[in-house]
């Protein structure tokens, strides 16, 4: 692995434009559960697509609301950036051009100091009306409510500002991510199973345009098979080693 770490450090150090695309795995070491690793407890018997969708919300708005409140206050709000987030914030300062595209709905990248962050799937801390789309400021009493609060404008149900299955991704963010993938010379893929499109297309798009792929994941995910460098392990351990090796290279 040391040789792979060194190779990755060399590739990143000499890159003109690095795109980093992250998934739930980069937040795993912050205690935020991923989607397809077996969830523990009450939520294990539910399929995220039955919860994160208009169909699921219409069928059982109370269950969906409780799932988001548990994710938001059970882990996302209390979570803190881990060394993997910190390493990516440091990488942004070192390389000449850096774009971070995340599928994550937490703000751990921003809390770690990353600035140019594109959220493809929205932000779990934002809320709006599912009917009239009016923004909504969550109240303390909403956290423990069994059903979603109602919109003060139209009495529609309030929902989290995340992209649900079957919904369009935000156009501006998708265009920025596609432009970055088409123009980068290195793409760093961190902590994603690479199974949910269109986000999963980003590494393939970058490779089509000549970029080298570095994949960081404890498991052999879909991207590992097309990666130029596959660094197998948790990002909270791997990424700091890559950054430390890059710093050594700059000093010597
Ligand atoms: N470091 C790096 N990767 C990790 C770690 C870790 N410590 N722990 C787990 N992983 C990897 C897993 O091996 C897996 O490949 O993170 C990946 C998480 O995959 P998913 O749970 O599928 O999460 P993600 O790829 O972000 O899902 C994409 O699916 O449910 C939708 O909208 C949701 O944005 C999400 C999308």
Short mmCIF file of C-alpha atoms and ligand atoms in Angstrom, two decimals:
data_model
loop_
_atom_site.label_atom_id
_atom_site.label_comp_id
_atom_site.label_asym_id
_atom_site.label_seq_id
_atom_site.Cartn_x
_atom_site.Cartn_y
_atom_site.Cartn_z
CA UNK A 1 0.00 0.00 0.00
CA UNK A 2 2.91 2.40 0.72
CA UNK A 3 3.89 2.33 -2.94
CA UNK A 4 0.28 3.05 -4.01
CA UNK A 5 0.14 5.95 -1.52
CA UNK A 6 3.34 7.37 -3.03
CA UNK A 7 2.07 6.93 -6.57
CA UNK A 8 -1.20 8.69 -5.66
CA UNK A 9 0.75 11.53 -4.01
CA UNK A 10 2.87 11.96 -7.15
CA UNK A 11 -0.19 11.97 -9.43
CA UNK A 12 -2.01 14.54 -7.27
CA UNK A 13 1.09 16.72 -6.81
CA UNK A 14 1.53 17.02 -10.58
CA UNK A 15 -2.16 17.48 -11.40
CA UNK A 16 -3.45 20.68 -13.02
CA UNK A 17 -7.11 20.19 -12.01
CA UNK A 18 -8.27 17.62 -9.45
CA UNK A 19 -11.93 16.68 -9.14
CA UNK A 20 -12.82 14.77 -5.99
CA UNK A 21 -16.17 12.99 -5.87
CA UNK A 22 -17.31 11.69 -2.48
CA UNK A 23 -20.09 9.48 -1.16
CA UNK A 24 -21.37 8.41 2.23
CA UNK A 25 -18.17 6.46 2.96
CA UNK A 26 -16.14 9.64 3.52
CA UNK A 27 -18.48 10.45 6.45
CA UNK A 28 -18.56 6.89 7.85
CA UNK A 29 -15.68 7.55 10.27
CA UNK A 30 -17.60 10.57 11.56
CA UNK A 31 -20.36 8.21 12.68
CA UNK A 32 -22.75 9.02 9.82
CA UNK A 33 -24.13 5.72 8.52
CA UNK A 34 -23.80 4.90 4.84
CA UNK A 35 -26.76 3.79 2.73
CA UNK A 36 -25.84 0.31 1.62
CA UNK A 37 -23.84 -0.89 4.56
CA UNK A 38 -26.36 -2.71 6.72
CA UNK A 39 -28.07 -0.07 8.87
CA UNK A 40 -28.39 -1.05 12.51
CA UNK A 41 -31.57 -0.92 14.61
CA UNK A 42 -35.02 0.20 13.58
CA UNK A 43 -34.14 1.31 10.04
CA UNK A 44 -32.45 -1.92 8.97
CA UNK A 45 -35.71 -3.37 7.60
CA UNK A 46 -36.40 -0.37 5.35
CA UNK A 47 -35.04 0.23 1.85
CA UNK A 48 -33.78 3.86 1.53
CA UNK A 49 -35.71 4.09 -1.77
CA UNK A 50 -38.93 3.43 0.14
CA UNK A 51 -38.11 6.36 2.41
CA UNK A 52 -36.23 8.84 0.20
CA UNK A 53 -38.93 9.18 -2.47
CA UNK A 54 -42.23 10.97 -3.17
CA UNK A 55 -43.92 7.56 -3.19
CA UNK A 56 -42.56 6.71 0.25
CA UNK A 57 -43.40 10.17 1.61
CA UNK A 58 -46.98 10.00 0.32
CA UNK A 59 -47.45 6.46 1.65
CA UNK A 60 -46.09 7.13 5.15
CA UNK A 61 -45.08 10.77 5.76
CA UNK A 62 -44.62 10.15 9.48
CA UNK A 63 -42.15 7.30 8.94
CA UNK A 64 -40.15 9.36 6.42
CA UNK A 65 -40.16 12.37 8.73
CA UNK A 66 -38.91 10.29 11.67
CA UNK A 67 -36.16 8.74 9.47
CA UNK A 68 -34.83 12.18 8.53
CA UNK A 69 -35.08 13.54 12.07
CA UNK A 70 -33.16 10.50 13.35
CA UNK A 71 -30.49 10.90 10.63
CA UNK A 72 -30.26 14.66 11.20
CA UNK A 73 -30.22 14.67 15.02
CA UNK A 74 -29.06 11.09 15.52
CA UNK A 75 -25.81 11.56 13.65
CA UNK A 76 -25.50 14.38 11.09
CA UNK A 77 -25.84 17.34 13.44
CA UNK A 78 -23.58 15.82 16.12
CA UNK A 79 -21.04 14.47 13.62
CA UNK A 80 -17.68 16.19 13.23
CA UNK A 81 -15.33 16.06 10.23
CA UNK A 82 -12.89 13.14 10.32
CA UNK A 83 -9.24 13.15 9.09
CA UNK A 84 -10.49 12.24 5.60
CA UNK A 85 -12.52 15.46 5.36
CA UNK A 86 -9.58 17.41 6.77
CA UNK A 87 -7.19 15.91 4.20
CA UNK A 88 -9.48 16.92 1.32
CA UNK A 89 -9.70 20.48 2.67
CA UNK A 90 -5.87 20.53 2.78
CA UNK A 91 -5.65 19.08 -0.75
CA UNK A 92 -7.78 21.95 -2.03
CA UNK A 93 -5.10 24.36 -0.79
CA UNK A 94 -2.22 22.44 -2.39
CA UNK A 95 -3.39 21.68 -5.94
CA UNK A 96 -3.69 24.47 -8.49
CA UNK A 97 -7.38 23.78 -9.24
CA UNK A 98 -9.70 21.63 -7.11
CA UNK A 99 -13.41 20.83 -7.38
CA UNK A 100 -15.25 18.77 -4.75
CA UNK A 101 -18.48 17.07 -5.83
CA UNK A 102 -20.39 15.23 -3.12
CA UNK A 103 -23.48 13.04 -3.00
CA UNK A 104 -23.58 13.61 0.76
CA UNK A 105 -26.27 15.71 2.33
CA UNK A 106 -24.23 16.54 5.43
CA UNK A 107 -21.98 19.64 5.62
CA UNK A 108 -18.86 17.92 6.97
CA UNK A 109 -16.75 18.94 3.98
CA UNK A 110 -17.54 22.62 4.62
CA UNK A 111 -16.98 22.20 8.36
CA UNK A 112 -13.51 20.78 7.56
CA UNK A 113 -12.72 23.86 5.47
CA UNK A 114 -13.48 22.76 1.91
CA UNK A 115 -14.86 25.72 -0.05
CA UNK A 116 -15.63 24.73 -3.64
CA UNK A 117 -18.23 22.03 -2.75
CA UNK A 118 -20.94 20.94 -5.18
CA UNK A 119 -23.84 19.11 -3.46
CA UNK A 120 -25.55 16.91 -6.06
CA UNK A 121 -28.14 15.46 -3.65
CA UNK A 122 -28.95 18.55 -1.56
CA UNK A 123 -28.60 19.29 2.15
CA UNK A 124 -30.40 17.44 4.97
CA UNK A 125 -30.34 20.62 7.07
CA UNK A 126 -32.54 22.56 4.64
CA UNK A 127 -36.35 22.19 4.53
CA UNK A 128 -39.12 23.34 2.20
CA UNK A 129 -42.78 22.71 1.41
CA UNK A 130 -43.36 19.64 -0.76
CA UNK A 131 -46.33 21.41 -2.40
CA UNK A 132 -45.41 25.09 -2.91
CA UNK A 133 -41.60 24.80 -2.32
CA UNK A 134 -41.58 27.68 0.20
CA UNK A 135 -38.47 27.46 2.40
CA UNK A 136 -39.13 26.40 5.99
CA UNK A 137 -37.12 27.08 9.17
CA UNK A 138 -37.24 23.94 11.34
CA UNK A 139 -38.61 24.57 14.88
CA UNK A 140 -37.49 22.66 17.99
CA UNK A 141 -40.87 20.98 18.31
CA UNK A 142 -40.54 19.58 14.78
CA UNK A 143 -37.58 17.42 15.84
CA UNK A 144 -39.71 15.11 18.00
CA UNK A 145 -42.91 15.34 15.92
CA UNK A 146 -44.38 12.09 14.57
CA UNK A 147 -45.49 13.75 11.33
CA UNK A 148 -44.02 16.44 9.08
CA UNK A 149 -44.89 20.06 9.98
CA UNK A 150 -47.31 21.80 7.64
CA UNK A 151 -46.41 24.73 5.43
CA UNK A 152 -47.60 28.05 6.94
CA UNK A 153 -48.31 29.29 3.39
CA UNK A 154 -50.29 26.45 1.80
CA UNK A 155 -50.55 23.74 4.57
CA UNK A 156 -48.58 21.31 2.36
CA UNK A 157 -46.19 18.90 4.10
CA UNK A 158 -42.63 20.08 4.87
CA UNK A 159 -39.80 17.86 3.55
CA UNK A 160 -35.98 17.86 3.78
CA UNK A 161 -34.00 19.63 1.04
CA UNK A 162 -32.45 16.43 -0.29
CA UNK A 163 -32.92 14.96 -3.78
CA UNK A 164 -35.20 11.91 -3.58
CA UNK A 165 -35.11 8.90 -5.85
CA UNK A 166 -36.88 9.74 -9.11
CA UNK A 167 -36.32 13.49 -8.66
CA UNK A 168 -34.17 15.73 -10.85
CA UNK A 169 -30.76 16.71 -9.53
CA UNK A 170 -30.17 20.50 -9.30
CA UNK A 171 -29.33 21.61 -12.85
CA UNK A 172 -26.65 24.19 -11.98
CA UNK A 173 -24.78 21.72 -9.76
CA UNK A 174 -24.97 18.94 -12.35
CA UNK A 175 -23.62 21.26 -15.07
CA UNK A 176 -20.73 22.41 -12.85
CA UNK A 177 -19.89 18.82 -11.93
CA UNK A 178 -20.00 17.65 -15.56
CA UNK A 179 -17.82 20.57 -16.72
CA UNK A 180 -15.28 19.81 -13.99
CA UNK A 181 -15.23 16.07 -14.80
CA UNK A 182 -14.66 16.82 -18.50
CA UNK A 183 -11.77 19.21 -17.83
CA UNK A 184 -9.86 17.61 -14.95
CA UNK A 185 -6.71 15.52 -15.36
CA UNK A 186 -7.14 13.59 -12.09
CA UNK A 187 -10.34 12.37 -10.43
CA UNK A 188 -10.20 11.19 -6.82
CA UNK A 189 -13.17 8.96 -5.92
CA UNK A 190 -13.75 8.56 -2.18
CA UNK A 191 -16.30 6.47 -0.31
CA UNK A 192 -18.97 5.77 -2.88
CA UNK A 193 -20.44 2.48 -4.07
CA UNK A 194 -20.83 4.09 -7.49
CA UNK A 195 -24.30 2.61 -8.05
CA UNK A 196 -26.55 5.69 -8.07
CA UNK A 197 -26.71 7.65 -11.32
CA UNK A 198 -26.17 10.29 -12.58
CA UNK A 199 -23.54 10.95 -9.85
CA UNK A 200 -21.97 7.54 -10.51
CA UNK A 201 -21.24 8.61 -14.12
CA UNK A 202 -18.72 11.28 -13.05
CA UNK A 203 -15.61 9.03 -12.84
CA UNK A 204 -16.46 7.45 -16.21
CA UNK A 205 -16.94 10.88 -17.80
CA UNK A 206 -13.58 12.05 -16.44
CA UNK A 207 -11.85 8.89 -17.73
CA UNK A 208 -13.44 9.39 -21.18
CA UNK A 209 -11.75 12.82 -21.22
CA UNK A 210 -8.33 11.46 -20.31
CA UNK A 211 -8.30 11.84 -16.52
CA UNK A 212 -6.50 9.38 -14.26
CA UNK A 213 -8.68 7.79 -11.58
CA UNK A 214 -7.67 7.28 -7.95
CA UNK A 215 -10.26 5.30 -5.92
CA UNK A 216 -10.31 5.14 -2.10
CA UNK A 217 -12.64 2.58 -0.53
CA UNK A 218 -12.31 -0.33 1.94
CA UNK A 219 -14.31 -2.47 -0.48
CA UNK A 220 -13.71 -3.27 -4.12
CA UNK A 221 -16.42 -0.94 -5.44
CA UNK A 222 -17.55 -0.45 -9.07
CA UNK A 223 -14.91 2.23 -9.70
CA UNK A 224 -11.98 0.12 -8.48
CA UNK A 225 -12.09 -1.92 -11.68
CA UNK A 226 -11.51 1.16 -13.89
CA UNK A 227 -9.20 3.01 -11.48
CA UNK A 228 -5.55 3.69 -12.32
CA UNK A 229 -4.82 3.50 -8.58
CA UNK A 230 -7.10 1.68 -6.08
CA UNK A 231 -6.20 2.50 -2.49
CA UNK A 232 -8.10 -0.06 -0.41
CA UNK A 233 -8.88 1.19 3.07
CA UNK A 234 -10.85 3.76 5.06
CA UNK A 235 -10.51 7.29 3.71
CA UNK A 236 -9.88 8.67 7.22
CA UNK A 237 -6.62 6.69 7.24
CA UNK A 238 -5.65 6.65 3.55
CA UNK A 239 -6.11 10.34 2.65
CA UNK A 240 -3.98 11.77 5.48
CA UNK A 241 -1.16 9.41 4.42
CA UNK A 242 -1.43 10.66 0.83
CA UNK A 243 -1.33 14.31 1.96
CA UNK A 244 1.63 13.65 4.27
CA UNK A 245 3.51 12.01 1.39
CA UNK A 246 2.70 14.98 -0.86
CA UNK A 247 4.09 17.34 1.78
CA UNK A 248 7.28 15.24 2.03
CA UNK A 249 7.64 15.50 -1.75
CA UNK A 250 7.28 19.29 -1.64
CA UNK A 251 9.85 19.64 1.18
CA UNK A 252 12.55 17.41 -0.33
N1 LIG B 1 -13.89 5.20 3.93
C1 LIG B 1 -14.17 5.15 2.60
N2 LIG B 1 -15.22 4.47 2.07
C2 LIG B 1 -16.01 3.79 2.94
C3 LIG B 1 -15.79 3.79 4.34
C4 LIG B 1 -14.67 4.53 4.82
N3 LIG B 1 -14.38 4.58 6.13
N4 LIG B 1 -16.76 3.01 4.92
C5 LIG B 1 -17.55 2.56 3.91
N5 LIG B 1 -17.09 3.02 2.73
C6 LIG B 1 -17.63 2.78 1.38
C7 LIG B 1 -18.44 1.51 1.23
O1 LIG B 1 -17.58 0.42 0.94
C8 LIG B 1 -19.32 1.88 0.04
O2 LIG B 1 -18.67 1.55 -1.19
O3 LIG B 1 -18.52 3.83 1.12
C9 LIG B 1 -19.46 3.40 0.14
C10 LIG B 1 -20.83 3.85 0.59
O4 LIG B 1 -21.74 3.47 -0.43
P1 LIG B 1 -23.28 3.85 -0.27
O5 LIG B 1 -23.76 3.50 1.09
O6 LIG B 1 -23.96 3.30 -1.49
O7 LIG B 1 -23.29 5.45 -0.34
P2 LIG B 1 -23.21 6.34 -1.62
O8 LIG B 1 -22.31 5.75 -2.66
O9 LIG B 1 -22.91 7.72 -1.17
O10 LIG B 1 -24.74 6.27 -2.15
C11 LIG B 1 -25.06 7.09 -3.23
O11 LIG B 1 -27.40 6.61 -2.90
O12 LIG B 1 -29.07 6.28 -1.35
C12 LIG B 1 -28.57 7.18 -2.27
O13 LIG B 1 -28.78 9.51 -2.24
C13 LIG B 1 -28.16 8.44 -1.59
O14 LIG B 1 -26.24 9.82 -2.02
C14 LIG B 1 -26.65 8.49 -1.80
C15 LIG B 1 -26.46 7.64 -3.04
#
